[in-house]
Coordinates of C-alpha atoms in Angstrom, one line a residue:
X1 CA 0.0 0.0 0.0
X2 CA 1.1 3.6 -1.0
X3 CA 2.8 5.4 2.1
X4 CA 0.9 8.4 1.3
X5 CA -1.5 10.2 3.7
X6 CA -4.3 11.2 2.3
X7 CA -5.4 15.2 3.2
X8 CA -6.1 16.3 6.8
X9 CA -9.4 18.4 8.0
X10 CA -10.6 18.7 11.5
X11 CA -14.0 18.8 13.3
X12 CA -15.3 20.8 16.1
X13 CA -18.4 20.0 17.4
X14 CA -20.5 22.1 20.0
X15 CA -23.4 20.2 21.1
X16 CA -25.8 23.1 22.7
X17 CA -28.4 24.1 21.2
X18 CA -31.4 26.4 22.2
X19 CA -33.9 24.2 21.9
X20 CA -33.9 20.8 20.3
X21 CA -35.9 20.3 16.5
X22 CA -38.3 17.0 16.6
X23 CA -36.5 16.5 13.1
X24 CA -32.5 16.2 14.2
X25 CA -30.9 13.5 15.7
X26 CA -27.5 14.9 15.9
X27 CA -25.8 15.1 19.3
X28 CA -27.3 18.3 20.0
X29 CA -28.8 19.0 23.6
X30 CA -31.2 22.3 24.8
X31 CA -28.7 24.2 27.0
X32 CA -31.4 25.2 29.8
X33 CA -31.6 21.3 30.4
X34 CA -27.5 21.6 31.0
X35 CA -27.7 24.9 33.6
X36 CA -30.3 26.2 35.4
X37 CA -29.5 29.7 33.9
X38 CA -28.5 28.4 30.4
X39 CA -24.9 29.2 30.9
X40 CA -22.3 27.2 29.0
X41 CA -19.3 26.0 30.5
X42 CA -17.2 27.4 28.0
X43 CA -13.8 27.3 29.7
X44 CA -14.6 24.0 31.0
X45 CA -14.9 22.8 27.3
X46 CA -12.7 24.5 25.4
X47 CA -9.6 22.7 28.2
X48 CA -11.2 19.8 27.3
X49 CA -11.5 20.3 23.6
X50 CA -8.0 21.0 23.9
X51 CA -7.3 18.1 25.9
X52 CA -9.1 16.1 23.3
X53 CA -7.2 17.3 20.8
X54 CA -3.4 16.6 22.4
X55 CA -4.8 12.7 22.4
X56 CA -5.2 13.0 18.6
X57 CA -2.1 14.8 18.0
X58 CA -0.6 11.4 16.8
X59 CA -2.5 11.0 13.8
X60 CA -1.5 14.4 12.4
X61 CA 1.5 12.6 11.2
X62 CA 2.9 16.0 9.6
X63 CA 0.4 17.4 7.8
X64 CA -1.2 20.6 7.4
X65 CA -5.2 21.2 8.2
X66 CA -6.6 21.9 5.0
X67 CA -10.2 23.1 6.8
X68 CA -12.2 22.7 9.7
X69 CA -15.7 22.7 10.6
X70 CA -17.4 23.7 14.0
X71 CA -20.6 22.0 13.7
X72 CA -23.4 21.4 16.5
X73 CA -25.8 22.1 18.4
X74 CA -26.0 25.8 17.5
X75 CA -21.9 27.0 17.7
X76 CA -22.7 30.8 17.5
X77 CA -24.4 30.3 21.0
X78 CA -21.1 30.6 22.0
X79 CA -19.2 33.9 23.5
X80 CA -16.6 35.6 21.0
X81 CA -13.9 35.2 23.6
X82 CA -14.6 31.3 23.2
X83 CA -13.6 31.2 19.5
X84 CA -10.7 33.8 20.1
X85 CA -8.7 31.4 22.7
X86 CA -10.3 28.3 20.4
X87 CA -8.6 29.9 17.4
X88 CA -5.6 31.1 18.6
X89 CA -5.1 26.8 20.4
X90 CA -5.4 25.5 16.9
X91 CA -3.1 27.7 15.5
X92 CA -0.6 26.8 18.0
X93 CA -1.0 23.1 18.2
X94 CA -1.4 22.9 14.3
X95 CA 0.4 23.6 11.0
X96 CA -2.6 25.3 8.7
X97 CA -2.0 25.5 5.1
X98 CA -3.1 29.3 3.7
X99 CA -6.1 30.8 3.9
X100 CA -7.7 27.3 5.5
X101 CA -11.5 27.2 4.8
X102 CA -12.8 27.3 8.4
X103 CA -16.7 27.1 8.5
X104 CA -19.4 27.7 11.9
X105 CA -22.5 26.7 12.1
X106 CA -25.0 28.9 13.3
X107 CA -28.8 29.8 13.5
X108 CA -30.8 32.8 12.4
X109 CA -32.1 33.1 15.8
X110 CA -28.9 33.6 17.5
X111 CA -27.2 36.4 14.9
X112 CA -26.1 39.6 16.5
X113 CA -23.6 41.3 14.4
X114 CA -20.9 42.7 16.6
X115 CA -20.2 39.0 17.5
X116 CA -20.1 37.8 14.4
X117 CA -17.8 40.5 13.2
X118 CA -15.3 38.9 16.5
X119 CA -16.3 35.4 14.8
X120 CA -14.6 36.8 11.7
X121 CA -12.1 38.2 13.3
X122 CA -10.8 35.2 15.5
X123 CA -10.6 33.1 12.0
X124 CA -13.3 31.9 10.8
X125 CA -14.4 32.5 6.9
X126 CA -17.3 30.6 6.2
X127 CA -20.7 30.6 8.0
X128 CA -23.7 27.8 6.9
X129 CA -27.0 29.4 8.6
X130 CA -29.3 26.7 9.2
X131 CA -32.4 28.7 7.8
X132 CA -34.6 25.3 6.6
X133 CA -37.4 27.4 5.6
X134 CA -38.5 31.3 4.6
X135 CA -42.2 30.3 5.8
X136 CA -43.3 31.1 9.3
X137 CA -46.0 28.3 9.9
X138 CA -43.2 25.5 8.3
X139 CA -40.9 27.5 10.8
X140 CA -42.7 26.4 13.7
X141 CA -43.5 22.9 12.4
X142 CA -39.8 22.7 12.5
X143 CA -39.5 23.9 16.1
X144 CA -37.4 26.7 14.6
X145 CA -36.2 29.6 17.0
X146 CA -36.1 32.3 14.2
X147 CA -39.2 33.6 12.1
X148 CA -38.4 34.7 8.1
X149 CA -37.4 38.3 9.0
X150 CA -34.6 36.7 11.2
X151 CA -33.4 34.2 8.3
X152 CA -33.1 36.8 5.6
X153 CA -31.3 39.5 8.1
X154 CA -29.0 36.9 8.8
X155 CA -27.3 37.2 5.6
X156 CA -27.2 40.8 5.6
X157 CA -25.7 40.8 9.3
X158 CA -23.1 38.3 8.0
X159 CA -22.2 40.4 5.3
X160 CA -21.8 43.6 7.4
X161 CA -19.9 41.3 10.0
X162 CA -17.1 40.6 7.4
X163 CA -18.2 37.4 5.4
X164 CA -17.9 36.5 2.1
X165 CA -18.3 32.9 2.0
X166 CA -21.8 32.1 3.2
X167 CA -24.2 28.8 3.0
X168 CA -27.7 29.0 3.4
X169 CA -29.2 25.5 5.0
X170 CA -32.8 24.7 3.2
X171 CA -35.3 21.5 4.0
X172 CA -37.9 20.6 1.4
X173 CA -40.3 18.1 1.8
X174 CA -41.6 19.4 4.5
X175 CA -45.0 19.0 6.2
X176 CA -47.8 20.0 4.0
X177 CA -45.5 21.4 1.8
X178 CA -46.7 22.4 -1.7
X179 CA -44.3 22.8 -5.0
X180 CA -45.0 26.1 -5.0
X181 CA -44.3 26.7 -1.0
X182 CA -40.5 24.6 -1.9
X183 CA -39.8 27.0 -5.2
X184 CA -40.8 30.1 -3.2
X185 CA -38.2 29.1 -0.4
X186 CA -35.5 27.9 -2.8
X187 CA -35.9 31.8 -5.3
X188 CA -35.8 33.5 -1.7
X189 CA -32.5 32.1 -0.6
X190 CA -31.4 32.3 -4.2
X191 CA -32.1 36.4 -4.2
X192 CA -30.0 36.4 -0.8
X193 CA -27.0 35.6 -3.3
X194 CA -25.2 32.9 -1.1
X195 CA -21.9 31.4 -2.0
X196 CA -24.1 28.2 -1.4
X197 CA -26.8 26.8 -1.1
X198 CA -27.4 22.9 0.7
X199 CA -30.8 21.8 -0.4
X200 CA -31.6 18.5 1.1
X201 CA -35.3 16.8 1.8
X202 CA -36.5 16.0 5.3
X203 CA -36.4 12.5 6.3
X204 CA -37.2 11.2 9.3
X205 CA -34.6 9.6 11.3
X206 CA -35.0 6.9 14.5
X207 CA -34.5 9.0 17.8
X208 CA -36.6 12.3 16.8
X209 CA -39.9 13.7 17.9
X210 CA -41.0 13.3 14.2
X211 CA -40.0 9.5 14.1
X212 CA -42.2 9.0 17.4
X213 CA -45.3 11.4 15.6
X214 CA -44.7 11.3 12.2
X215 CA -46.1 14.0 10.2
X216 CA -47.6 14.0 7.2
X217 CA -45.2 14.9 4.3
X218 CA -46.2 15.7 0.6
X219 CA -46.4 12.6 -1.9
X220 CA -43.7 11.0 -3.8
X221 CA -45.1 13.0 -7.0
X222 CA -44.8 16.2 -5.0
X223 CA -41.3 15.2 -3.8
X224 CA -40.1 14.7 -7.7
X225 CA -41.5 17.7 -8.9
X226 CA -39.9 19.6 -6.0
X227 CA -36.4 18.0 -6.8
X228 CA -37.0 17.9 -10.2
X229 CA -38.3 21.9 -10.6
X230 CA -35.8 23.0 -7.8
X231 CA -32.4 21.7 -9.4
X232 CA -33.1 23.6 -12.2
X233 CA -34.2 26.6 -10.9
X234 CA -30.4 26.0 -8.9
X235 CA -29.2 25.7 -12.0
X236 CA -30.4 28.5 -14.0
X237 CA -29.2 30.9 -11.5
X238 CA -25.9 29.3 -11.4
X239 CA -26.2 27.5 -8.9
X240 CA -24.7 24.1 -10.4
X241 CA -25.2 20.5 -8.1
X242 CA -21.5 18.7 -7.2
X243 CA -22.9 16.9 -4.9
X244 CA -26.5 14.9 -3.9
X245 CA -27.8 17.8 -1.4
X246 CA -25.3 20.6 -2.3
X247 CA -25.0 23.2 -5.2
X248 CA -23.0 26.7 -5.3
X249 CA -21.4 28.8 -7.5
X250 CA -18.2 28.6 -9.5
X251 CA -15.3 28.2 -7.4
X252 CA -17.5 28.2 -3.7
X253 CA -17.9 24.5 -2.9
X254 CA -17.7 23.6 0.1
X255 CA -13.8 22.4 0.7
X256 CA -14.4 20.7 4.0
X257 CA -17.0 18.2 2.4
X258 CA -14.9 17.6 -0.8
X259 CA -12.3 16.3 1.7
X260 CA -15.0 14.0 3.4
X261 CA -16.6 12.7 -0.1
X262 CA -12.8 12.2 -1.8
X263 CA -12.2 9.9 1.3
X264 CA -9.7 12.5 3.1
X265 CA -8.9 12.3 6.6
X266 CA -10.3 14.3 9.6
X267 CA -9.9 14.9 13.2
X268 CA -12.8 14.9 15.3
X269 CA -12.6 16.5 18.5
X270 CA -16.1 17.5 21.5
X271 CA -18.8 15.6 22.6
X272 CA -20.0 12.9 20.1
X273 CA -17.3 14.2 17.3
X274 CA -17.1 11.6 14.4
X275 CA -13.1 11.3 12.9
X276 CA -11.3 9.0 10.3
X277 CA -7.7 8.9 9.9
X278 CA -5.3 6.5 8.3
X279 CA -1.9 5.3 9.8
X280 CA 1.3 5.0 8.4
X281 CA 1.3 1.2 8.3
X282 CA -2.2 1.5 5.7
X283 CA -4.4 0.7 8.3
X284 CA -7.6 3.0 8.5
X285 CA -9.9 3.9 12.2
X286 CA -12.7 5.4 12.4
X287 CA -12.8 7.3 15.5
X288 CA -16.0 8.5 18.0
X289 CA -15.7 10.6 20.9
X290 CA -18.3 10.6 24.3
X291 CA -21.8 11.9 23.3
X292 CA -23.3 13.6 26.3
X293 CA -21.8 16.5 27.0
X294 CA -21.6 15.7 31.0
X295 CA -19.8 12.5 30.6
X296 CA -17.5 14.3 27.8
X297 CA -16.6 17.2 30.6
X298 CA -16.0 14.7 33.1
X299 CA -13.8 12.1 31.3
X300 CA -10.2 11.5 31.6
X301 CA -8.8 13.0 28.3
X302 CA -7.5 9.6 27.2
X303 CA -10.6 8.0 27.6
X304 CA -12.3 9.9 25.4
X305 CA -12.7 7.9 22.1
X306 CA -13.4 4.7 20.9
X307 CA -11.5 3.4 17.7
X308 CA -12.4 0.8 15.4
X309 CA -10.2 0.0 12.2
X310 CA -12.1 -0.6 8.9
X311 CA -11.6 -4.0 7.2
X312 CA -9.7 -3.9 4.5
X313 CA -12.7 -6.2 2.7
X314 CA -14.9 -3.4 3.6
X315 CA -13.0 -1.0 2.0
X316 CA -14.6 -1.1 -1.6
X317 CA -17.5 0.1 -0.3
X318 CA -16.6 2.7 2.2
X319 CA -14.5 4.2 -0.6
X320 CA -17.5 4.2 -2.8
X321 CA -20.0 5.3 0.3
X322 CA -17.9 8.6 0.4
X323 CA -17.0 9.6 -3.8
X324 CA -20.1 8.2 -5.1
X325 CA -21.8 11.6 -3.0
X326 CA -19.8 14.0 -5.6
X327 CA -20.9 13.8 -9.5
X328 CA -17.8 14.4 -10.5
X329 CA -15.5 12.0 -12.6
X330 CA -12.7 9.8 -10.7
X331 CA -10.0 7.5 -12.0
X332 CA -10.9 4.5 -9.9
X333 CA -6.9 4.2 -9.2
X334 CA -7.6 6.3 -6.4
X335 CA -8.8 3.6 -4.8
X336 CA -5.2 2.0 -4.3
X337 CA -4.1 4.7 -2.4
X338 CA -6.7 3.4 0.7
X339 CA -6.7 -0.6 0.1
X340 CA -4.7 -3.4 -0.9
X341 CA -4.5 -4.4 -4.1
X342 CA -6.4 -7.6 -3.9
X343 CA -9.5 -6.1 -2.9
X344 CA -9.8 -4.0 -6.3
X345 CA -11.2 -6.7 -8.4
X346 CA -14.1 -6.1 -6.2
X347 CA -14.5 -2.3 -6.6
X348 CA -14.0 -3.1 -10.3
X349 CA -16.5 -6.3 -10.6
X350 CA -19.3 -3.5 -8.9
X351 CA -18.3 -1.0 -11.4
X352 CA -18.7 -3.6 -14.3
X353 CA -22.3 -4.4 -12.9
X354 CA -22.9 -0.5 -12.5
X355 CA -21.6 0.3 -16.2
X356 CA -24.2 -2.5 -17.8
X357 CA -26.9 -0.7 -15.5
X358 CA -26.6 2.7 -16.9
X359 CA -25.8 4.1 -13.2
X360 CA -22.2 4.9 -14.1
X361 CA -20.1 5.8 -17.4
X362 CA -16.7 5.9 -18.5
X363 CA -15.2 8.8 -19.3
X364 CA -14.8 8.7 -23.0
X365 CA -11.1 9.6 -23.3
X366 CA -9.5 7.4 -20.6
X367 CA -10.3 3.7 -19.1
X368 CA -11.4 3.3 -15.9
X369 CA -12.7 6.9 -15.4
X370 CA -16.3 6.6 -14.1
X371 CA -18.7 9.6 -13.5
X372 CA -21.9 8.9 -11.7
X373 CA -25.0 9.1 -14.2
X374 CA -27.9 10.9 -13.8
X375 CA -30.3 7.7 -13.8
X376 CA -27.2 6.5 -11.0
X377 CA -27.9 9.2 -8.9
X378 CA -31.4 7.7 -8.7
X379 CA -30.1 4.5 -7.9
X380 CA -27.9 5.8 -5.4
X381 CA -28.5 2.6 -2.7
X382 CA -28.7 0.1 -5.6
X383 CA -25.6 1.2 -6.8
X384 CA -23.4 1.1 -3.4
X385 CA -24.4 -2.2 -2.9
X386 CA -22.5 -3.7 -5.7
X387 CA -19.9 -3.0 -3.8
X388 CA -20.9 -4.9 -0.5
X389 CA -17.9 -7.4 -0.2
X390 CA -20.5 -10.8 -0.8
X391 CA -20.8 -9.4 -4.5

């Protein structure tokens, strides 16, 4: 196996949020159920982000961080001071390369400018504002802290604040959702001129208020129309789709999840924070850190994650898992850099069978180029399991 690292990003995650939404099932917990007054123990996490972090120091390995991403919970519930003695750790622990996309979270309902101008200040360059909706009564379905004046002022306030790399979060498929209600929503964040835009239907996971009560969402003819309609509406206002819930314009995607999708590596660090690194000897972990933010706090540093290598047989597939999100084209010798050698008849038997189906295509000047299809990205689940390591 090739000694060569693959690229290094890091995750941040915060996992307070003002109130929890009956749709998420991230690790995100409603900070008056932490303190009585709703006070964050910020210097009590940031030593132990820190702490955190020292522990994963080893799988740097001498590289730079390409980006980072401070996900949640709701980040921008946090103090300025937090992100200036956040900022100014990484930068000491870490090598960065220049001008390092580094991206925050944060809701509508929490903007107030003079922060976010420290925000922009302390280092970070990108903000994704989870807005999910322009309509107040789909607002409140969503348990949403903001209303619609709040979500388009956000972009303005982040503008003002210093930020010229912005993504705009949007659900469709929501609860009596109508084509028209998903287009209106889609041209308002389009006349907000974001860098981008993630677009990305509501589905209902296990552990969520809506999986206990489901609601009713529009019909699968409603859904297509809504996909079908909104992509080019993206489109014609050049917004162009790189990846299945992601479009933006020319030269603005997102560099943090290019590195997740082209199988890169990344640091997780806070409560519940997901990593994947590869050693020098070729093996691969996936890493997970303590979920609840109590037992995170309280932990002895070390003691923090749990690792568990990938098997090399599975490798075909979890390669696949992560490029297959991106519609761009990839030689399939990328693969060799992540596996041994004998598991690529497998990646290339799947391809074979994915080729004959129509959900993937060569590129027409070299062999073993393959682009996703558009009838693929339909296929999406039927595809990645040609890759399972029974096939």
């Amino acid at each position: 196996m090739s000694a060569a690292l693959p690229p290094l990003s890091l995750y941040i995650h915060l996992p307070w949020c003002v109130r929890k939404c009956p749709y998420c099932d991230f690790n995100s917990h409603q900070a008056d159920r932490f303190h009585e007054a709703g006070e964050l123990p910020e210097d009590a996490y940031l030593t132990q982000l820190f702490a955190d972090l020292d522990c994963d120091l080893p799988y740097v390995q001498g590289r730079a961080i390409q980006t980072a991403f401070i996900g949640g919970g709701t980040p921008s519930l946090m103090s300025a001071d937090f992100y200036y003695r956040l900022m100014d750790a990484l930068r000491e622990k870490l090598t960065w390369v220049d001008n390092a996309e580094i991206t925050m979270e944060a809701n509508p309902g929490t903007f107030e400018q003079e922060k976010f101008r420290h925000f922009r200040q302390a280092g970070i360059n990108r903000l994704s504002i989870g807005t999910q909706s322009y309509q107040a009564n789909l607002l409140k379905t969503l348990g949403r802290i903001h209303n619609p004046a709040e979500a388009i002022g956000a972009v303005e306030k982040s503008r003002l604040a210093g930020f010229d790399n912005i993504n705009i979060d949007l659900m469709h498929g929501l609860p009596g959702q109508s084509l028209a209600m998903a287009l209106a929503d889609l041209q308002q964040a389009i006349d907000l001129a974001p860098e981008h835009l993630s677009w990305y239907q509501l589905t209902i996971e296990p552990n969520t208020e809506f999986y206990r009560r489901p609601p009713t969402l529009p019909e699968d003819n409603t859904l297509w129309d809504i996909q079908d309609e909104g992509l080019a509406l993206l489109e014609a206002n050049g917004y162009h789709q790189y990846e299945i819930s992601a479009n933006a314009k020319v030269g603005y995607q997102a560099q943090h999840n290019l590195n997740y999708w082209r199988f890169g590596d990344y640091l997780g660090i806070g409560a519940g924070a997901h990593g994947k690194v590869t050693l020098g000897d070729g093996r691969i972990l996936r890493t997970r850190k303590t979920r609840h933010p109590n037992h995170y706090l309280n932990a002895i540093p070390a003691s923090l994650a749990t690792t568990e290598a990938i098997a090399t047989e599975d490798l075909p597939l979890e390669f696949m898992m992560n490029r297959l999100r991106l519609f761009e084209a990839f030689p399939l010798q990328e693969y060799l850099r992540y596996a041994e050698p004998q598991y690529a008849p497998v990646l290339l038997a799947g391809c074979e069978q994915a080729l004959a189906q129509g959900w993937l295509e060569l590129d027409a000047w070299q062999q073993h180029i393959v682009q996703t299809t558009p009838k693929g990205k339909l296929f999406l689940n039927e595809l990645l399991e040609l890759f399972l390591p029974e096939n």
